[in-house]
Short mmCIF file of C-alpha atoms (C1' of nucleotides) in Angstrom, two decimals:
data_model
loop_
_atom_site.label_atom_id
_atom_site.label_comp_id
_atom_site.label_asym_id
_atom_site.label_seq_id
_atom_site.Cartn_x
_atom_site.Cartn_y
_atom_site.Cartn_z
CA UNK L 1 -0.16 0.84 -0.34
CA UNK L 2 0.96 3.78 -0.74
CA UNK L 3 0.36 6.58 0.95
CA UNK L 4 0.80 9.75 -1.17
CA UNK L 5 -0.22 13.04 -1.11
CA UNK L 6 -2.88 13.83 -3.41
CA UNK L 7 -2.78 17.69 -4.51
CA UNK L 8 -2.98 19.78 -3.54
CA UNK L 9 -1.65 22.09 -5.95
CA UNK L 10 -1.52 25.26 -4.18
CA UNK L 11 0.80 24.70 -0.89
CA UNK L 12 -1.39 23.97 1.95
CA UNK L 13 0.73 26.91 3.92
CA UNK L 14 -0.02 29.47 0.95
CA UNK L 15 0.94 33.48 1.89
CA UNK L 16 -1.49 34.95 3.03
CA UNK L 17 -4.51 36.53 1.76
CA UNK L 18 -4.24 40.00 1.36
CA UNK L 19 -7.15 41.49 3.91
CA UNK L 20 -9.93 43.23 2.21
CA UNK L 21 -9.60 46.85 4.94
CA UNK L 22 -6.83 48.74 5.52
CA UNK L 23 -5.69 48.64 2.58
CA UNK L 24 -5.82 51.17 -0.11
CA UNK L 25 -8.12 54.76 0.24
CA UNK L 26 -12.12 55.42 -0.92
CA UNK L 27 -10.48 56.86 -4.48
CA UNK L 28 -8.25 53.54 -4.63
CA UNK L 29 -8.83 49.68 -4.64
CA UNK L 30 -6.33 47.70 -3.81
CA UNK L 31 -4.19 45.93 -6.62
CA UNK L 32 -5.04 44.05 -10.00
CA UNK L 33 -2.92 41.10 -7.78
CA UNK L 34 -4.67 41.49 -4.65
CA UNK L 35 -8.04 41.36 -5.85
CA UNK L 36 -7.63 38.36 -7.95
CA UNK L 37 -6.31 36.08 -5.26
CA UNK L 38 -8.91 37.76 -2.83
CA UNK L 39 -11.72 36.39 -5.43
CA UNK L 40 -10.40 33.45 -6.84
CA UNK L 41 -11.08 32.07 -2.88
CA UNK L 42 -14.29 32.72 -2.63
CA UNK L 43 -14.62 31.62 -6.14
CA UNK L 44 -13.88 28.26 -5.36
CA UNK L 45 -16.70 28.58 -2.41
CA UNK L 46 -18.72 29.97 -5.28
CA UNK L 47 -20.68 27.39 -6.21
CA UNK L 48 -23.25 24.57 -4.42
CA UNK L 49 -21.74 21.44 -5.12
CA UNK L 50 -18.47 23.19 -3.32
CA UNK L 51 -20.22 24.56 -1.21
CA UNK L 52 -21.98 20.70 -0.38
CA UNK L 53 -17.94 19.07 -0.37
CA UNK L 54 -16.94 21.43 1.85
CA UNK L 55 -20.12 21.20 4.81
CA UNK L 56 -19.49 17.18 4.77
CA UNK L 57 -15.55 17.86 5.49
CA UNK L 58 -16.41 20.24 8.79
CA UNK L 59 -18.69 17.94 9.48
CA UNK L 60 -15.69 14.60 10.06
CA UNK L 61 -12.26 14.43 10.27
CA UNK L 62 -11.64 13.13 6.97
CA UNK L 63 -13.80 12.17 5.28
CA UNK L 64 -13.98 9.34 1.89
CA UNK L 65 -14.02 10.79 -2.27
CA UNK L 66 -15.88 7.99 -2.47
CA UNK L 67 -18.40 9.02 -0.31
CA UNK L 68 -19.01 12.89 -2.06
CA UNK L 69 -20.62 11.99 -4.99
CA UNK L 70 -23.41 10.29 -3.45
CA UNK L 71 -23.25 12.80 -0.73
CA UNK L 72 -23.41 16.31 -3.23
CA UNK L 73 -25.76 14.38 -6.37
CA UNK L 74 -23.12 14.11 -8.60
CA UNK L 75 -21.46 11.80 -11.30
CA UNK L 76 -18.13 11.15 -9.65
CA UNK L 77 -16.45 12.76 -12.98
CA UNK L 78 -18.08 15.95 -12.15
CA UNK L 79 -16.68 15.45 -7.72
CA UNK L 80 -13.29 15.34 -9.36
CA UNK L 81 -13.54 18.60 -11.33
CA UNK L 82 -14.91 20.04 -8.12
CA UNK L 83 -11.91 18.63 -5.56
CA UNK L 84 -9.49 19.40 -7.53
CA UNK L 85 -10.42 23.33 -7.42
CA UNK L 86 -10.81 23.16 -3.68
CA UNK L 87 -7.06 21.22 -4.21
CA UNK L 88 -6.10 23.72 -6.00
CA UNK L 89 -7.74 26.62 -3.88
CA UNK L 90 -5.85 25.43 -0.90
CA UNK L 91 -9.17 24.74 1.12
CA UNK L 92 -8.98 20.57 1.29
CA UNK L 93 -6.32 18.39 1.06
CA UNK L 94 -6.71 14.33 0.12
CA UNK L 95 -4.52 11.40 0.68
CA UNK L 96 -4.29 8.12 -0.98
CA UNK L 97 -4.87 4.81 2.03
CA UNK L 98 -5.12 2.15 -0.89
CA UNK L 99 -7.83 2.02 -2.70
CA UNK L 100 -9.74 5.15 -1.31
CA UNK L 101 -8.46 9.04 -1.08
CA UNK L 102 -9.44 10.39 2.19
CA UNK L 103 -9.91 14.15 2.21
CA UNK L 104 -9.69 16.57 5.30
CA UNK L 105 -10.48 20.96 5.13
CA UNK L 106 -7.39 22.65 5.85
CA UNK L 107 -8.55 24.80 8.63
CA UNK L 108 -5.71 27.86 8.70
CA UNK L 109 -7.08 28.55 5.11
CA UNK L 110 -10.55 28.72 5.47
CA UNK L 111 -9.17 30.92 8.53
CA UNK L 112 -7.64 32.48 5.82
CA UNK L 113 -10.16 33.66 4.21
CA UNK L 114 -12.08 34.67 6.92
CA UNK L 115 -10.09 36.80 8.14
CA UNK L 116 -9.69 38.46 5.19
CA UNK L 117 -13.97 39.85 5.45
CA UNK L 118 -12.93 40.93 9.38
CA UNK L 119 -13.64 44.68 9.55
CA UNK L 120 -11.48 47.38 11.29
CA UNK L 121 -9.55 46.12 13.86
CA UNK E 1 -33.93 67.01 -3.66
CA UNK E 2 -35.03 63.71 -3.91
CA UNK E 3 -33.58 60.93 -1.42
CA UNK E 4 -34.31 57.65 -2.92
CA UNK E 5 -32.41 54.01 -1.24
CA UNK E 6 -31.10 52.23 -4.74
CA UNK E 7 -31.77 49.23 -3.36
CA UNK E 8 -30.99 46.20 -1.95
CA UNK E 9 -32.98 44.24 -3.93
CA UNK E 10 -32.22 42.00 -1.46
CA UNK E 11 -33.53 43.51 2.46
CA UNK E 12 -30.26 44.79 4.26
CA UNK E 13 -31.74 43.22 7.90
CA UNK E 14 -32.11 39.07 5.54
CA UNK E 15 -32.40 35.93 7.06
CA UNK E 16 -28.97 34.66 9.16
CA UNK E 17 -26.72 32.32 6.30
CA UNK E 18 -26.31 28.78 6.90
CA UNK E 19 -23.20 27.71 8.52
CA UNK E 20 -20.74 25.23 7.24
CA UNK E 21 -20.15 23.44 9.81
CA UNK E 22 -22.43 21.67 12.19
CA UNK E 23 -24.62 21.59 9.16
CA UNK E 24 -24.97 17.90 8.53
CA UNK E 25 -23.53 14.42 8.65
CA UNK E 26 -19.95 13.06 7.27
CA UNK E 27 -21.45 11.12 4.30
CA UNK E 28 -24.34 13.86 3.78
CA UNK E 29 -23.89 17.38 2.48
CA UNK E 30 -26.23 21.03 3.75
CA UNK E 31 -29.75 21.21 2.15
CA UNK E 32 -29.80 22.07 -2.20
CA UNK E 33 -31.41 25.84 -0.87
CA UNK E 34 -28.23 26.55 2.51
CA UNK E 35 -25.78 25.26 -0.20
CA UNK E 36 -27.02 27.70 -3.29
CA UNK E 37 -27.37 30.24 -1.04
CA UNK E 38 -23.66 30.17 1.15
CA UNK E 39 -22.34 30.12 -2.65
CA UNK E 40 -24.13 33.05 -4.08
CA UNK E 41 -22.98 35.25 -1.40
CA UNK E 42 -19.61 33.75 -1.79
CA UNK E 43 -20.14 34.41 -6.50
CA UNK E 44 -20.92 38.08 -4.96
CA UNK E 45 -17.57 38.08 -4.05
CA UNK E 46 -16.15 35.79 -6.37
CA UNK E 47 -14.43 38.43 -8.99
CA UNK E 48 -11.90 41.33 -9.02
CA UNK E 49 -14.02 44.01 -9.90
CA UNK E 50 -16.55 43.44 -7.43
CA UNK E 51 -13.52 42.83 -4.93
CA UNK E 52 -12.12 46.13 -5.59
CA UNK E 53 -15.46 47.94 -5.34
CA UNK E 54 -15.49 46.57 -1.47
CA UNK E 55 -11.95 47.57 -0.46
CA UNK E 56 -13.09 50.81 -1.39
CA UNK E 57 -16.34 51.35 0.68
CA UNK E 58 -14.24 49.51 3.37
CA UNK E 59 -11.55 52.15 3.65
CA UNK E 60 -14.73 54.90 3.63
CA UNK E 61 -18.45 55.86 5.20
CA UNK E 62 -19.27 56.13 2.37
CA UNK E 63 -18.30 56.30 -1.74
CA UNK E 64 -19.80 58.31 -4.45
CA UNK E 65 -20.37 55.78 -7.22
CA UNK E 66 -18.62 58.52 -9.55
CA UNK E 67 -15.28 56.76 -7.84
CA UNK E 68 -15.51 53.28 -8.58
CA UNK E 69 -15.20 53.53 -12.21
CA UNK E 70 -12.07 54.98 -11.99
CA UNK E 71 -11.34 53.00 -8.75
CA UNK E 72 -11.65 49.61 -10.48
CA UNK E 73 -10.84 50.31 -13.58
CA UNK E 74 -13.91 50.03 -15.73
CA UNK E 75 -16.31 52.10 -18.05
CA UNK E 76 -19.11 52.80 -15.88
CA UNK E 77 -21.89 50.58 -17.14
CA UNK E 78 -19.85 47.71 -15.89
CA UNK E 79 -19.43 49.28 -12.81
CA UNK E 80 -23.09 49.52 -12.52
CA UNK E 81 -23.09 45.56 -13.21
CA UNK E 82 -21.09 44.91 -10.31
CA UNK E 83 -22.66 47.25 -7.94
CA UNK E 84 -26.46 45.61 -8.84
CA UNK E 85 -24.99 42.71 -7.69
CA UNK E 86 -23.28 43.47 -4.73
CA UNK E 87 -26.86 44.61 -3.74
CA UNK E 88 -28.37 41.53 -5.04
CA UNK E 89 -26.03 39.78 -2.35
CA UNK E 90 -27.47 42.97 -0.10
CA UNK E 91 -23.65 43.53 0.97
CA UNK E 92 -23.40 47.26 -0.40
CA UNK E 93 -26.43 49.39 -0.02
CA UNK E 94 -26.33 53.22 -2.49
CA UNK E 95 -28.68 56.00 -1.62
CA UNK E 96 -29.43 58.66 -3.78
CA UNK E 97 -29.06 62.37 -2.23
CA UNK E 98 -29.17 64.68 -5.30
CA UNK E 99 -27.09 63.86 -9.14
CA UNK E 100 -25.45 61.53 -6.35
CA UNK E 101 -25.07 57.66 -5.24
CA UNK E 102 -22.88 57.25 -2.14
CA UNK E 103 -22.16 53.39 -1.72
CA UNK E 104 -21.75 51.43 2.43
CA UNK E 105 -21.52 48.24 3.02
CA UNK E 106 -23.14 46.38 5.33
CA UNK E 107 -21.22 45.42 7.62
CA UNK E 108 -24.21 42.79 9.31
CA UNK E 109 -23.85 40.78 5.85
CA UNK E 110 -19.95 41.01 6.08
CA UNK E 111 -19.74 39.62 9.54
CA UNK E 112 -22.80 36.51 8.93
CA UNK E 113 -20.70 35.72 5.60
CA UNK E 114 -17.38 35.67 8.37
CA UNK E 115 -19.33 33.14 10.70
CA UNK E 116 -20.85 31.30 8.00
CA UNK E 117 -16.99 30.32 6.54
CA UNK E 118 -15.99 29.59 11.07
CA UNK E 119 -14.50 26.67 11.82
CA UNK E 120 -16.06 24.43 15.27
CA UNK E 121 -15.12 27.02 18.03
"C1'" DT K 1 -38.17 73.74 -20.84
"C1'" DC K 2 -34.18 72.51 -22.09
"C1'" DA K 3 -28.28 71.30 -21.58
"C1'" DG K 4 -25.06 68.67 -19.48
"C1'" DT K 5 -24.22 64.90 -15.72
"C1'" DG K 6 -24.72 60.69 -13.79
"C1'" DT K 7 -25.93 56.32 -13.50
"C1'" DT K 8 -29.14 52.20 -15.75
"C1'" DT K 9 -30.86 48.81 -18.97
"C1'" DA K 10 -29.94 47.02 -23.60
"C1'" DG K 11 -28.42 43.90 -26.83
"C1'" DA K 12 -24.29 41.84 -28.69
"C1'" DT K 13 -20.21 39.17 -28.43
"C1'" DA K 14 -16.08 36.34 -26.00
"C1'" DA K 15 -15.29 33.82 -22.40
"C1'" DA K 16 -15.04 31.12 -18.51
"C1'" DC K 17 -18.04 27.33 -15.92
"C1'" DG K 18 -20.48 23.23 -14.66
"C1'" DT K 19 -21.59 18.48 -16.02
"C1'" DC K 20 -21.73 14.49 -18.60
"C1'" DG K 21 -20.26 9.85 -20.78
"C1'" DA K 22 -16.30 7.49 -22.32
"C1'" DA K 23 -11.89 6.43 -22.08
"C1'" DA K 24 -7.56 5.94 -18.97
"C1'" DC K 25 -5.45 5.70 -15.32
"C1'" DA K 26 -4.34 2.72 -10.59
"C1'" DA K 27 -4.47 -0.40 -6.08
"C1'" DG K 28 -5.93 -4.15 -4.77
"C1'" DG K 29 -7.04 -9.03 -5.08
"C1'" DT K 30 -7.77 -13.53 -7.15
"C1'" DA G 1 -2.37 -11.37 -16.07
"C1'" DC G 2 -6.55 -10.64 -14.93
"C1'" DC G 3 -10.92 -8.24 -13.48
"C1'" DT G 4 -13.29 -5.50 -10.05
"C1'" DT G 5 -13.29 -1.42 -8.21
"C1'" DG G 6 -12.50 3.56 -7.29
"C1'" DT G 7 -10.72 8.16 -9.21
"C1'" DT G 8 -9.20 11.52 -12.91
"C1'" DT G 9 -8.54 12.74 -17.24
"C1'" DC G 10 -10.39 14.34 -22.27
"C1'" DG G 11 -14.25 16.19 -25.31
"C1'" DA G 12 -18.27 17.86 -25.97
"C1'" DC G 13 -22.38 20.58 -24.59
"C1'" DG G 14 -24.88 24.14 -22.65
"C1'" DT G 15 -25.54 27.98 -19.60
"C1'" DT G 16 -23.54 31.54 -17.29
"C1'" DT G 17 -20.96 35.59 -16.22
"C1'" DA G 18 -17.65 40.00 -17.74
"C1'" DT G 19 -16.89 43.27 -20.84
"C1'" DC G 20 -18.63 46.87 -24.23
"C1'" DT G 21 -21.41 50.55 -26.89
"C1'" DA G 22 -24.70 52.20 -27.47
"C1'" DA G 23 -29.48 53.65 -26.36
"C1'" DA G 24 -32.26 55.04 -22.19
"C1'" DC G 25 -33.21 57.51 -17.42
"C1'" DA G 26 -32.92 60.49 -13.69
"C1'" DC G 27 -31.96 64.62 -10.95
"C1'" DT G 28 -30.03 69.29 -11.61
"C1'" DG G 29 -29.44 74.09 -12.62
"C1'" DA G 30 -29.94 77.73 -16.40
#
DNA sequence: TCAGTGTTTAGATAAACGTCGAAACAAGGT
DNA sequence: ACCTTGTTTCGACGTTTATCTAAACACTGA
């Protein structure tokens, strides 16, 4: 049996996300790069199937990839597509243990997104 | 001079968003409705132009609509489109005062999105 | 009422996205 | 070696989205 980490294409310890406040002035917005980076993270969450996947992962230490398809009501191919997007965003990680791949959420990354939305203070 | 609230098409005091944790089991995801509602909120943030608009709004009590176009580098029409999406999501609100429309962020709504991402304690 | 400025809507177009079936790849068991 | 099961990639299709120009709408001040 092999144990190999599946993704993430984006490292789990990616650089901190920019925050929305304290980043610019009322008449000039944040940089293109920062805005794209943040928007990309939100895009990773901007689909009901991916929200559902995350909801399953947040109620267990880990979830077998084989359970997502039934859980979200999509084909295995579609499920795999969404898992890849979540991996690429650095939100989840999976490791193969024999036949199955087990996924976990990366809490620090989710917290970083939350922090990007935190208002003044 | 008239003072009329522009939007939001979604009320500022919308019902609380569902949260990702404590909503379901490891093998069954959250409901279609909850997932769509949450995904819709994230979709509202899933574009660099809208992130930039928000970044401007979070650095001022209010911002004149006339400033967004230059701030995000898009035409007035495109800017108006993005503002509408943010209004529909209940994230911002604007009121016309004479010639200009001034926009404000709705902090409670932003906080609700952040809370939806909060992990179990 | 008219001209000027700010804002939104309508229509069009190109790119991005979600979805599926089918095929390919990976691992384990016989 | 083969077959079975789990997972990903490929190719295609229809929908949604972002963007623009042009036209319409809203308001102010002369």
